[in-house]
Short mmCIF file of C-alpha atoms (C1' of nucleotides) in Angstrom, two decimals:
data_model
loop_
_atom_site.label_atom_id
_atom_site.label_comp_id
_atom_site.label_asym_id
_atom_site.label_seq_id
_atom_site.Cartn_x
_atom_site.Cartn_y
_atom_site.Cartn_z
CA UNK A 157 19.23 -28.44 25.39
CA UNK A 158 20.58 -29.39 22.23
CA UNK A 159 23.80 -30.51 23.74
CA UNK A 160 23.59 -34.18 22.89
CA UNK A 161 25.10 -34.72 18.73
CA UNK A 162 21.95 -36.12 16.80
CA UNK A 163 22.61 -39.59 14.94
CA UNK A 164 22.98 -39.77 11.45
CA UNK A 165 19.77 -39.37 10.25
CA UNK A 166 18.99 -41.59 6.95
CA UNK A 167 15.81 -40.07 4.78
CA UNK A 168 13.43 -42.01 4.71
CA UNK A 169 13.20 -44.67 2.53
CA UNK A 170 14.49 -43.43 -0.70
CA UNK A 171 11.86 -42.42 -2.55
CA UNK A 172 10.63 -44.12 -5.42
CA UNK A 173 11.17 -41.48 -8.22
CA UNK A 174 7.96 -43.09 -9.74
CA UNK A 175 5.88 -41.62 -7.10
CA UNK A 176 5.17 -37.86 -8.37
CA UNK A 177 6.12 -35.05 -6.32
CA UNK A 178 2.81 -33.57 -7.30
CA UNK A 179 2.31 -30.31 -6.73
CA UNK A 180 6.22 -29.14 -5.42
CA UNK A 181 7.17 -26.88 -7.78
CA UNK A 182 5.16 -23.40 -7.95
CA UNK A 183 6.25 -20.84 -10.30
CA UNK A 184 9.67 -19.78 -8.87
CA UNK A 185 11.12 -16.86 -10.70
CA UNK A 186 13.61 -18.34 -13.34
CA UNK A 187 16.93 -17.20 -12.03
CA UNK A 188 18.75 -14.92 -14.52
CA UNK A 189 16.35 -15.36 -17.36
CA UNK A 190 14.39 -12.86 -19.25
CA UNK A 191 10.83 -13.33 -20.51
CA UNK A 192 11.56 -15.22 -22.81
CA UNK A 193 13.17 -17.78 -20.86
CA UNK A 194 10.49 -17.26 -18.63
CA UNK A 195 8.16 -18.11 -21.31
CA UNK A 196 10.34 -21.29 -22.42
CA UNK A 197 10.37 -22.17 -18.53
CA UNK A 198 6.34 -22.21 -18.65
CA UNK A 199 5.97 -24.47 -21.31
CA UNK A 200 8.66 -26.55 -20.39
CA UNK A 201 7.06 -27.08 -16.84
CA UNK A 202 3.40 -27.59 -18.19
CA UNK A 203 4.69 -30.32 -20.89
CA UNK A 204 6.88 -32.00 -17.43
CA UNK A 205 3.65 -31.60 -15.23
CA UNK A 206 1.48 -33.25 -18.12
CA UNK A 207 4.03 -36.14 -18.67
CA UNK A 208 3.66 -36.82 -14.57
CA UNK A 209 0.01 -37.12 -14.50
CA UNK A 210 -0.18 -39.70 -17.45
CA UNK A 211 3.18 -41.16 -16.79
CA UNK A 212 2.06 -42.93 -13.59
CA UNK A 213 0.04 -44.99 -15.15
CA UNK A 214 2.44 -46.78 -17.59
CA UNK A 215 4.54 -49.27 -15.89
CA UNK A 216 7.72 -49.37 -17.46
CA UNK A 217 9.03 -52.40 -19.22
CA UNK A 218 12.59 -53.26 -18.68
CA UNK A 219 15.15 -51.53 -20.46
CA UNK A 220 12.74 -48.78 -21.29
CA UNK A 221 13.26 -45.28 -21.72
CA UNK A 222 11.00 -44.63 -18.46
CA UNK A 223 13.24 -46.97 -16.29
CA UNK A 224 16.58 -45.70 -17.78
CA UNK A 225 15.44 -41.78 -16.91
CA UNK A 226 14.43 -43.17 -13.44
CA UNK A 227 17.86 -44.39 -13.35
CA UNK A 228 19.63 -41.61 -14.23
CA UNK A 229 17.22 -39.64 -11.21
CA UNK A 230 18.65 -42.25 -9.10
CA UNK A 231 22.17 -41.43 -9.99
CA UNK A 232 21.32 -37.83 -9.90
CA UNK A 233 20.28 -37.90 -6.92
CA UNK A 234 23.44 -40.13 -5.49
CA UNK A 235 25.35 -37.07 -6.90
CA UNK A 236 23.37 -34.51 -5.14
CA UNK A 237 23.79 -36.45 -1.55
CA UNK A 238 27.53 -36.75 -2.42
CA UNK A 239 28.01 -32.94 -3.22
CA UNK A 240 25.69 -31.55 -0.05
CA UNK A 241 28.07 -33.93 2.22
CA UNK A 242 30.85 -32.26 0.97
CA UNK A 243 29.53 -29.44 1.49
CA UNK A 244 28.93 -30.43 5.00
CA UNK A 245 32.58 -31.34 5.48
CA UNK A 246 33.57 -27.94 4.68
CA UNK A 247 31.24 -26.72 7.02
CA UNK A 248 32.45 -28.97 9.94
CA UNK A 249 36.26 -28.09 8.80
CA UNK A 250 34.70 -24.24 9.23
CA UNK A 251 33.40 -24.57 12.52
CA UNK A 252 36.78 -26.39 13.76
CA UNK A 253 38.72 -23.26 12.87
CA UNK A 254 36.59 -20.39 14.18
CA UNK A 255 36.42 -19.98 17.75
CA UNK A 256 33.24 -19.91 19.68
CA UNK A 257 31.55 -19.67 23.00
CA UNK A 258 29.91 -22.91 24.15
CA UNK A 259 31.36 -25.43 22.44
CA UNK A 260 29.31 -28.32 23.61
CA UNK A 261 26.43 -26.95 21.07
CA UNK A 262 27.34 -27.16 17.49
CA UNK A 263 26.77 -24.13 15.53
CA UNK A 264 24.31 -24.07 13.15
CA UNK A 265 25.31 -23.09 9.58
CA UNK A 266 24.17 -19.92 9.35
CA UNK A 267 26.14 -19.34 12.76
CA UNK A 268 29.12 -20.66 11.47
CA UNK A 269 29.34 -18.23 8.22
CA UNK A 270 28.19 -15.28 10.69
CA UNK A 271 30.97 -16.20 13.11
CA UNK A 272 33.57 -16.96 10.42
CA UNK A 273 32.77 -13.52 8.43
CA UNK A 274 33.07 -11.46 12.01
CA UNK A 275 36.58 -13.25 12.85
CA UNK A 276 38.08 -12.97 9.52
CA UNK A 277 36.81 -8.84 9.80
CA UNK A 278 38.39 -9.48 13.72
CA UNK A 279 42.24 -10.81 12.40
CA UNK A 280 42.48 -8.13 9.42
CA UNK A 281 41.70 -5.50 11.84
CA UNK A 282 44.22 -7.07 13.94
CA UNK A 283 46.57 -7.48 11.18
CA UNK A 284 46.01 -4.27 10.17
CA UNK A 285 46.94 -2.37 13.80
CA UNK A 286 49.60 -4.52 13.86
CA UNK A 287 51.45 -3.72 11.10
CA UNK A 288 50.16 -0.03 11.21
CA UNK A 289 47.41 0.16 8.64
CA UNK A 290 49.61 -1.96 6.13
CA UNK A 291 48.89 -5.50 5.26
CA UNK A 292 52.42 -7.15 5.50
CA UNK A 293 53.79 -8.05 2.60
CA UNK A 294 52.24 -5.96 0.20
CA UNK A 295 55.34 -4.60 -0.87
CA UNK A 296 56.76 -7.97 -1.63
CA UNK A 297 56.08 -10.07 -5.04
CA UNK A 298 53.44 -12.01 -3.64
CA UNK A 299 51.82 -12.27 -0.29
CA UNK A 300 52.17 -14.65 1.91
CA UNK A 301 48.70 -13.81 3.49
CA UNK A 302 47.10 -14.62 -0.16
CA UNK A 303 48.98 -17.35 -1.09
CA UNK A 304 47.79 -18.76 1.72
CA UNK A 305 44.23 -18.16 0.55
CA UNK A 306 44.27 -19.50 -2.84
CA UNK A 307 44.15 -22.72 -1.01
CA UNK A 308 40.11 -23.33 -0.68
CA UNK A 309 40.15 -27.58 -0.94
CA UNK A 310 42.87 -27.67 1.62
CA UNK A 311 40.29 -25.95 4.31
CA UNK A 312 37.92 -28.21 2.77
CA UNK A 313 39.39 -31.52 3.63
CA UNK A 314 40.23 -30.42 7.24
CA UNK A 315 43.81 -30.50 6.79
CA UNK A 316 44.36 -27.60 9.00
CA UNK A 317 46.87 -28.87 11.12
CA UNK A 318 46.60 -27.89 15.01
CA UNK A 319 49.76 -25.77 14.77
CA UNK A 320 47.54 -23.68 12.34
CA UNK A 321 44.96 -23.19 15.06
CA UNK A 322 43.64 -19.47 15.92
CA UNK A 323 46.02 -17.42 18.13
CA UNK A 324 44.39 -16.77 21.86
CA UNK A 325 45.74 -13.36 22.34
CA UNK A 326 43.49 -11.33 19.44
CA UNK A 327 40.38 -12.71 20.48
CA UNK A 328 38.40 -10.17 22.92
CA UNK A 329 36.85 -8.33 20.02
CA UNK A 330 35.62 -11.08 18.19
CA UNK A 331 34.37 -13.20 21.68
CA UNK A 332 32.38 -10.15 22.34
CA UNK A 333 30.83 -10.59 18.67
CA UNK A 334 29.66 -13.62 19.49
CA UNK A 335 28.32 -13.23 22.55
CA UNK A 336 26.05 -10.72 20.85
CA UNK A 337 25.98 -13.04 18.51
CA UNK A 338 24.29 -15.80 20.97
CA UNK A 339 22.03 -12.98 22.41
CA UNK A 340 20.58 -12.67 18.36
CA UNK A 341 21.53 -9.00 18.28
"C1'" DT B 93 2.85 -28.12 19.80
"C1'" DA B 94 5.59 -24.30 17.35
"C1'" DG B 95 9.60 -22.97 15.71
"C1'" DG B 96 14.12 -24.15 13.61
"C1'" DC B 97 17.71 -26.89 11.38
"C1'" DC B 98 18.82 -30.18 8.68
"C1'" DA B 99 19.03 -34.04 4.71
"C1'" DT B 100 17.19 -35.25 0.69
"C1'" DC B 101 14.24 -35.03 -3.68
"C1'" DT B 102 13.49 -33.09 -7.74
"C1'" DG B 103 13.64 -30.15 -12.13
"C1'" DG B 104 16.08 -25.90 -13.38
"C1'" DT B 105 19.85 -23.77 -15.23
"C1'" DC B 106 24.38 -23.05 -16.15
"C1'" DC B 107 29.14 -24.88 -17.61
"C1'" DT B 108 32.49 -27.85 -19.42
"C1'" DA C 194 25.43 -34.42 -23.33
"C1'" DG C 195 26.59 -35.05 -18.59
"C1'" DG C 196 27.92 -33.87 -14.41
"C1'" DA C 197 27.53 -29.21 -11.11
"C1'" DC C 198 25.06 -26.27 -9.09
"C1'" DC C 199 20.81 -23.92 -7.17
"C1'" DA C 200 16.56 -23.14 -4.84
"C1'" DG C 201 11.65 -25.24 -3.92
"C1'" DA C 202 9.38 -28.85 -1.29
"C1'" DT C 203 8.82 -31.93 1.93
"C1'" DG C 204 9.34 -34.36 6.23
"C1'" DG C 205 12.02 -35.94 10.46
"C1'" DC C 206 14.10 -34.82 14.85
"C1'" DC C 207 15.20 -32.05 18.54
"C1'" DT C 208 14.27 -28.10 21.74
"C1'" DA C 209 12.02 -24.46 24.35
#
DNA sequence: TAGGCCATCTGGTCCT
DNA sequence: AGGACCAGATGGCCTA
């Protein structure tokens, strides 16, 4: 059972940037690049790997270039951690606004995204039905619905109040989708 | 024990 | 130039 919430995990001792990651990076296709970029990437990688291979032996003196690059790496790691934490907060905020079966079990990220998508679809369908095929407000200057969507930070901060919880009435279809999702279909 | 999920590290690329 | 973003790698925790 996944009923109990996991304790926050502290990743094993923060890795020493000196301890080279070794063969961590196989050739991955460079995102968004042509053959030239691929070539450049290969040579950069070769240089970097060579540098790592021989770099492990020298001891960085205080204030050395190596030491400052280690420092930069650590700062970069910290920023990346913060970024991921923010992302996870956003996921949590999303979990809290989409209704789901078995509230005792925390939704995984992929479940959260999939259910959110289905939920949006379901709500959209409901709105369309209620407004006889037209989105309410589309005749007006700026649809309120869209205005609401223009504030992503609000959701990210978990600022949605209880008053904005989804209405209970129109979720029959969505809950069916949840069930089929849970069944893995 | 295998498989799923996750946090973290890392190096590359993109953007300001 | 420096920070944000991205994706691969790695290893820990948990459940079936």
